[in-house]
Amino acid sequence: MDYILNCVSILEVEHLQELDSHVKTRKFTMLFKFKLHTLRNHMAELERTDKQANLLVKELKSGSIGVPEIQRDYVWKTQQAIDLLDSMYRQYPIGLILLWKPSVIPLLRNKHERTPDYLILDGQQRITTLEKVFSGDIPVSFNVKDESFQKTNSNSSVNTYWVLVKDVLEDAFGVLSKLNEVHKLSSEEQNNCFKKLERLKNIKNYTFPVMIMHTDDYEEITESFIRLNSQGTRLRKTELAMAKLAFHWPGSIINEFSKTISDFENVGFKLETVFFMRCFLAIGRANSSVFGNLDSFWKMSEQDLHKVWVKTKVSLEKAINFLKNNAGIESSAWLSSEVILIPLAFFFYKKENNRITDKEINGLLLWFFVTLVFGRYTSKTVQVDKDIKDIDGDTPIKNLLNNLRHDISSFTITPDMLKGSYYNSKFLPLLFVIIQNNNACDWFSGISLSSISMGGKNKIQKHHIFPKNHIKRLNTLGSERSKEINDIANISFLTQHANLEILDEDPQVYLKKVETKRLADQFIPIYPELWKAERYHDFCLERRKLISAAINDYFQKLLDAAS
């Protein structure tokens, strides 16, 4: 034991001495304490070794290293991959890899024909990132001149000192030859460039310190994983709860959750594992918050946890059917945040044995759309917690509407509130829903608009009423053209076929070919003088008035019907 403790101590002290801004001191300190705790209290056998980056990548890819169910999905962003490469290039310490050597292999996330030799407890994100960079799945470029990294983009072809990391890893000399062809490098410049390229290529040989835990105690491993990750910001509470769930109910994540994710995606709702976990916790804890202490939750038996999951699935199915059939929201693409589904699912869970009245449905619709367009959940997630708790009361809809009134002084939408680009606009889904409620149809085919229409040319697209190229040709908007041309007031909904037929045609010409009612159903001002390019601002002003009036009318009808 003294030898193992000594290895751990030397490893961690060496890392702490070399730390810079690229590495978190807290991580190593906590990890060291964790290993001492493991040795002294759980007596798990630890083995110390080293492995090169290229070998770890090969072992993960081949299945020699497995990913246990307690691990989360791959979540790293490109910038994190860039930071990792930069640290490895400069030979900064980036933490050790913690592996697990059980005699009986539990359920795995990465399935291969072969049985893994080890399971990974800490380092999955780093090794997976390297595998994706080495293969080119994460395209990263390296600047040979200033030794910086960036996500591969158009600059990589404009500035020829940017080279693909993947190319350097495969053939550094070949990359140098191409650089020399372009820049006619001197001998000294060639030597300098080659040294940098070779240094980059050698990140494949970067040596990771590896600790291997030998134990068959799955509870100990789960607790170790949670302790290792809960001290920093690397895992959220929901992800830590997922690790705990995988221990208490083996197969829940990779079987039950994965199948449900696929089923929901097939009907247009692409939702993350973490989202399902949050719903699961909300329903499993009934009138409690999604967050907080979960000790009582884990006292449930595996059978009880399964029952909670069945109720969660059924409640979510009802919530999505409500969105599709009552709200006109046909896919998750129309939601600014998936979190809004959690209170909806909780409402249908609480109502599972009771009839739901028309008043409640209309109140729920009002709550949903007001929450959506005013962004109640985008900045204050505490509102989710409050809504869930108040749904558990005797008058859930009344409570939800009171929460709206508390947070929002007025539900009235003004024309100015609509102004701005349609990209990520909270009003765009509502606009589409109201247009659908008008029984609006495609301007040319006459087929009712639906975001789930079959056939490529029948798919609904966002159409610029004043086409971009038409405005660009006339230079009507000046320097602000690109921003103003995407104003939500300039967006209508058409099939791909109609959109392609119009292309860059002058609105003065093509709008005259459309029936007046079909224009009015999408709140298009029907005055031809406003269809002139020089009247674009007046057109947008008038259309915002029409849209805001329609939204306010829709809200008022829902409010009256819910009272």
PDB file of C-alpha atoms in Angstrom, residues 55-176:
ATOM      1  CA  LEU A  55      -3.080   3.697 -27.578  1.00  0.00           C
ATOM      2  CA  LEU A  56      -5.977   4.923 -25.413  1.00  0.00           C
ATOM      3  CA  VAL A  57      -7.844   6.040 -28.542  1.00  0.00           C
ATOM      4  CA  LYS A  58      -7.297   2.654 -30.209  1.00  0.00           C
ATOM      5  CA  GLU A  59      -8.407   0.788 -27.093  1.00  0.00           C
ATOM      6  CA  LEU A  60     -11.597   2.853 -26.765  1.00  0.00           C
ATOM      7  CA  LYS A  61     -12.375   2.485 -30.475  1.00  0.00           C
ATOM      8  CA  SER A  62     -11.753  -1.278 -30.515  1.00  0.00           C
ATOM      9  CA  GLY A  63     -13.737  -1.952 -27.352  1.00  0.00           C
ATOM     10  CA  SER A  64     -10.727  -2.901 -25.257  1.00  0.00           C
ATOM     11  CA  ILE A  65     -11.793  -0.001 -23.048  1.00  0.00           C
ATOM     12  CA  GLY A  66     -15.501  -0.019 -22.313  1.00  0.00           C
ATOM     13  CA  VAL A  67     -17.806   2.787 -21.181  1.00  0.00           C
ATOM     14  CA  PRO A  68     -20.009   1.710 -18.242  1.00  0.00           C
ATOM     15  CA  GLU A  69     -23.622   2.748 -18.008  1.00  0.00           C
ATOM     16  CA  ILE A  70     -22.891   5.173 -15.186  1.00  0.00           C
ATOM     17  CA  GLN A  71     -20.992   7.387 -17.626  1.00  0.00           C
ATOM     18  CA  ARG A  72     -22.734  10.302 -19.328  1.00  0.00           C
ATOM     19  CA  ASP A  73     -23.006  10.882 -23.060  1.00  0.00           C
ATOM     20  CA  TYR A  74     -20.243  12.657 -24.965  1.00  0.00           C
ATOM     21  CA  VAL A  75     -20.850  16.369 -24.339  1.00  0.00           C
ATOM     22  CA  TRP A  76     -17.659  18.297 -25.099  1.00  0.00           C
ATOM     23  CA  LYS A  77     -17.784  21.301 -27.415  1.00  0.00           C
ATOM     24  CA  THR A  78     -15.230  22.101 -30.114  1.00  0.00           C
ATOM     25  CA  GLN A  79     -13.602  24.777 -27.963  1.00  0.00           C
ATOM     26  CA  GLN A  80     -12.915  22.194 -25.267  1.00  0.00           C
ATOM     27  CA  ALA A  81     -11.264  19.990 -27.891  1.00  0.00           C
ATOM     28  CA  ILE A  82      -9.128  22.949 -28.957  1.00  0.00           C
ATOM     29  CA  ASP A  83      -8.084  23.652 -25.355  1.00  0.00           C
ATOM     30  CA  LEU A  84      -7.179  19.987 -24.889  1.00  0.00           C
ATOM     31  CA  LEU A  85      -4.993  19.944 -28.012  1.00  0.00           C
ATOM     32  CA  ASP A  86      -3.318  23.205 -27.034  1.00  0.00           C
ATOM     33  CA  SER A  87      -2.426  21.809 -23.594  1.00  0.00           C
ATOM     34  CA  MET A  88      -1.091  18.572 -25.075  1.00  0.00           C
ATOM     35  CA  TYR A  89       0.908  20.462 -27.730  1.00  0.00           C
ATOM     36  CA  ARG A  90       2.566  22.512 -24.980  1.00  0.00           C
ATOM     37  CA  GLN A  91       3.057  19.386 -22.814  1.00  0.00           C
ATOM     38  CA  TYR A  92       0.914  20.702 -19.988  1.00  0.00           C
ATOM     39  CA  PRO A  93      -0.527  18.100 -17.601  1.00  0.00           C
ATOM     40  CA  ILE A  94      -4.187  17.441 -18.370  1.00  0.00           C
ATOM     41  CA  GLY A  95      -5.080  14.996 -15.632  1.00  0.00           C
ATOM     42  CA  LEU A  96      -4.888  11.265 -15.237  1.00  0.00           C
ATOM     43  CA  ILE A  97      -7.121   8.556 -16.668  1.00  0.00           C
ATOM     44  CA  LEU A  98      -8.996   6.412 -14.149  1.00  0.00           C
ATOM     45  CA  LEU A  99      -9.900   2.889 -15.317  1.00  0.00           C
ATOM     46  CA  TRP A 100     -11.806   0.084 -13.644  1.00  0.00           C
ATOM     47  CA  LYS A 101     -10.915  -3.625 -13.854  1.00  0.00           C
ATOM     48  CA  PRO A 102     -13.907  -5.745 -12.737  1.00  0.00           C
ATOM     49  CA  SER A 103     -14.055  -9.512 -13.061  1.00  0.00           C
ATOM     50  CA  VAL A 104     -17.709  -9.282 -14.149  1.00  0.00           C
ATOM     51  CA  ILE A 105     -18.516  -6.683 -16.817  1.00  0.00           C
ATOM     52  CA  PRO A 106     -21.668  -4.598 -16.129  1.00  0.00           C
ATOM     53  CA  LEU A 107     -23.883  -3.060 -18.823  1.00  0.00           C
ATOM     54  CA  LEU A 108     -21.972  -0.823 -21.241  1.00  0.00           C
ATOM     55  CA  ARG A 109     -22.709   2.245 -23.327  1.00  0.00           C
ATOM     56  CA  ASN A 110     -20.261   1.337 -26.123  1.00  0.00           C
ATOM     57  CA  LYS A 111     -21.122  -2.094 -27.441  1.00  0.00           C
ATOM     58  CA  HIS A 112     -18.489  -4.206 -29.201  1.00  0.00           C
ATOM     59  CA  GLU A 113     -18.195  -7.886 -30.010  1.00  0.00           C
ATOM     60  CA  ARG A 114     -15.215  -8.208 -27.704  1.00  0.00           C
ATOM     61  CA  THR A 115     -15.297  -8.056 -23.934  1.00  0.00           C
ATOM     62  CA  PRO A 116     -13.429  -4.976 -22.671  1.00  0.00           C
ATOM     63  CA  ASP A 117     -10.316  -5.344 -20.551  1.00  0.00           C
ATOM     64  CA  TYR A 118     -11.046  -2.128 -18.646  1.00  0.00           C
ATOM     65  CA  LEU A 119     -13.925   0.285 -18.080  1.00  0.00           C
ATOM     66  CA  ILE A 120     -13.355   4.025 -18.009  1.00  0.00           C
ATOM     67  CA  LEU A 121     -14.350   6.030 -14.946  1.00  0.00           C
ATOM     68  CA  ASP A 122     -12.607   9.326 -15.630  1.00  0.00           C
ATOM     69  CA  GLY A 123     -11.240  10.501 -18.966  1.00  0.00           C
ATOM     70  CA  GLN A 124     -14.008   9.457 -21.356  1.00  0.00           C
ATOM     71  CA  GLN A 125     -14.535  12.999 -22.691  1.00  0.00           C
ATOM     72  CA  ARG A 126     -10.801  13.503 -23.296  1.00  0.00           C
ATOM     73  CA  ILE A 127     -10.185  10.160 -25.021  1.00  0.00           C
ATOM     74  CA  THR A 128     -13.339  10.422 -27.133  1.00  0.00           C
ATOM     75  CA  THR A 129     -12.361  13.963 -28.119  1.00  0.00           C
ATOM     76  CA  LEU A 130      -8.938  12.771 -29.263  1.00  0.00           C
ATOM     77  CA  GLU A 131     -10.529   9.950 -31.275  1.00  0.00           C
ATOM     78  CA  LYS A 132     -12.811  12.477 -32.993  1.00  0.00           C
ATOM     79  CA  VAL A 133      -9.916  14.882 -33.684  1.00  0.00           C
ATOM     80  CA  PHE A 134      -7.623  12.129 -34.973  1.00  0.00           C
ATOM     81  CA  SER A 135     -10.355  10.873 -37.338  1.00  0.00           C
ATOM     82  CA  GLY A 136     -11.373  14.362 -38.466  1.00  0.00           C
ATOM     83  CA  ASP A 137     -14.894  14.146 -37.003  1.00  0.00           C
ATOM     84  CA  ILE A 138     -13.982  17.266 -35.040  1.00  0.00           C
ATOM     85  CA  PRO A 139     -12.163  19.428 -37.612  1.00  0.00           C
ATOM     86  CA  VAL A 140      -9.444  21.489 -35.928  1.00  0.00           C
ATOM     87  CA  SER A 141      -6.784  23.572 -37.659  1.00  0.00           C
ATOM     88  CA  PHE A 142      -3.314  24.574 -36.472  1.00  0.00           C
ATOM     89  CA  ASN A 143      -1.510  27.779 -37.403  1.00  0.00           C
ATOM     90  CA  VAL A 144       2.104  26.917 -38.126  1.00  0.00           C
ATOM     91  CA  LYS A 145       3.140  30.536 -37.741  1.00  0.00           C
ATOM     92  CA  ASP A 146       1.761  31.428 -34.303  1.00  0.00           C
ATOM     93  CA  GLU A 147       1.105  27.886 -32.988  1.00  0.00           C
ATOM     94  CA  SER A 148      -2.572  28.473 -32.291  1.00  0.00           C
ATOM     95  CA  PHE A 149      -5.589  26.206 -32.799  1.00  0.00           C
ATOM     96  CA  GLN A 150      -9.075  26.964 -34.074  1.00  0.00           C
ATOM     97  CA  LYS A 151     -12.139  25.211 -35.394  1.00  0.00           C
ATOM     98  CA  THR A 152     -11.629  24.622 -39.126  1.00  0.00           C
ATOM     99  CA  ASN A 153     -13.496  27.255 -41.136  1.00  0.00           C
ATOM    100  CA  SER A 154     -13.163  29.380 -44.255  1.00  0.00           C
ATOM    101  CA  ASN A 155     -10.083  31.107 -42.801  1.00  0.00           C
ATOM    102  CA  SER A 156      -8.228  27.826 -43.125  1.00  0.00           C
ATOM    103  CA  SER A 157      -8.268  28.125 -46.903  1.00  0.00           C
ATOM    104  CA  VAL A 158      -7.751  31.887 -47.019  1.00  0.00           C
ATOM    105  CA  ASN A 159      -4.773  31.904 -44.647  1.00  0.00           C
ATOM    106  CA  THR A 160      -2.567  29.066 -45.904  1.00  0.00           C
ATOM    107  CA  TYR A 161      -0.573  28.910 -42.674  1.00  0.00           C
ATOM    108  CA  TRP A 162      -3.577  27.101 -41.202  1.00  0.00           C
ATOM    109  CA  VAL A 163      -3.266  23.318 -41.617  1.00  0.00           C
ATOM    110  CA  LEU A 164      -5.590  20.506 -40.602  1.00  0.00           C
ATOM    111  CA  VAL A 165      -4.512  18.734 -37.416  1.00  0.00           C
ATOM    112  CA  LYS A 166      -5.679  15.434 -38.934  1.00  0.00           C
ATOM    113  CA  ASP A 167      -3.345  15.926 -41.919  1.00  0.00           C
ATOM    114  CA  VAL A 168      -0.377  16.697 -39.670  1.00  0.00           C
ATOM    115  CA  LEU A 169      -1.013  13.608 -37.548  1.00  0.00           C
ATOM    116  CA  GLU A 170      -1.018  11.457 -40.681  1.00  0.00           C
ATOM    117  CA  ASP A 171       1.865  13.061 -42.612  1.00  0.00           C
ATOM    118  CA  ALA A 172       3.696  16.053 -41.132  1.00  0.00           C
ATOM    119  CA  PHE A 173       6.305  16.037 -43.886  1.00  0.00           C
ATOM    120  CA  GLY A 174       3.618  16.086 -46.599  1.00  0.00           C
ATOM    121  CA  VAL A 175       1.985  19.110 -44.931  1.00  0.00           C
ATOM    122  CA  LEU A 176       5.371  20.859 -44.839  1.00  0.00           C
TER     123      LEU A 176
END
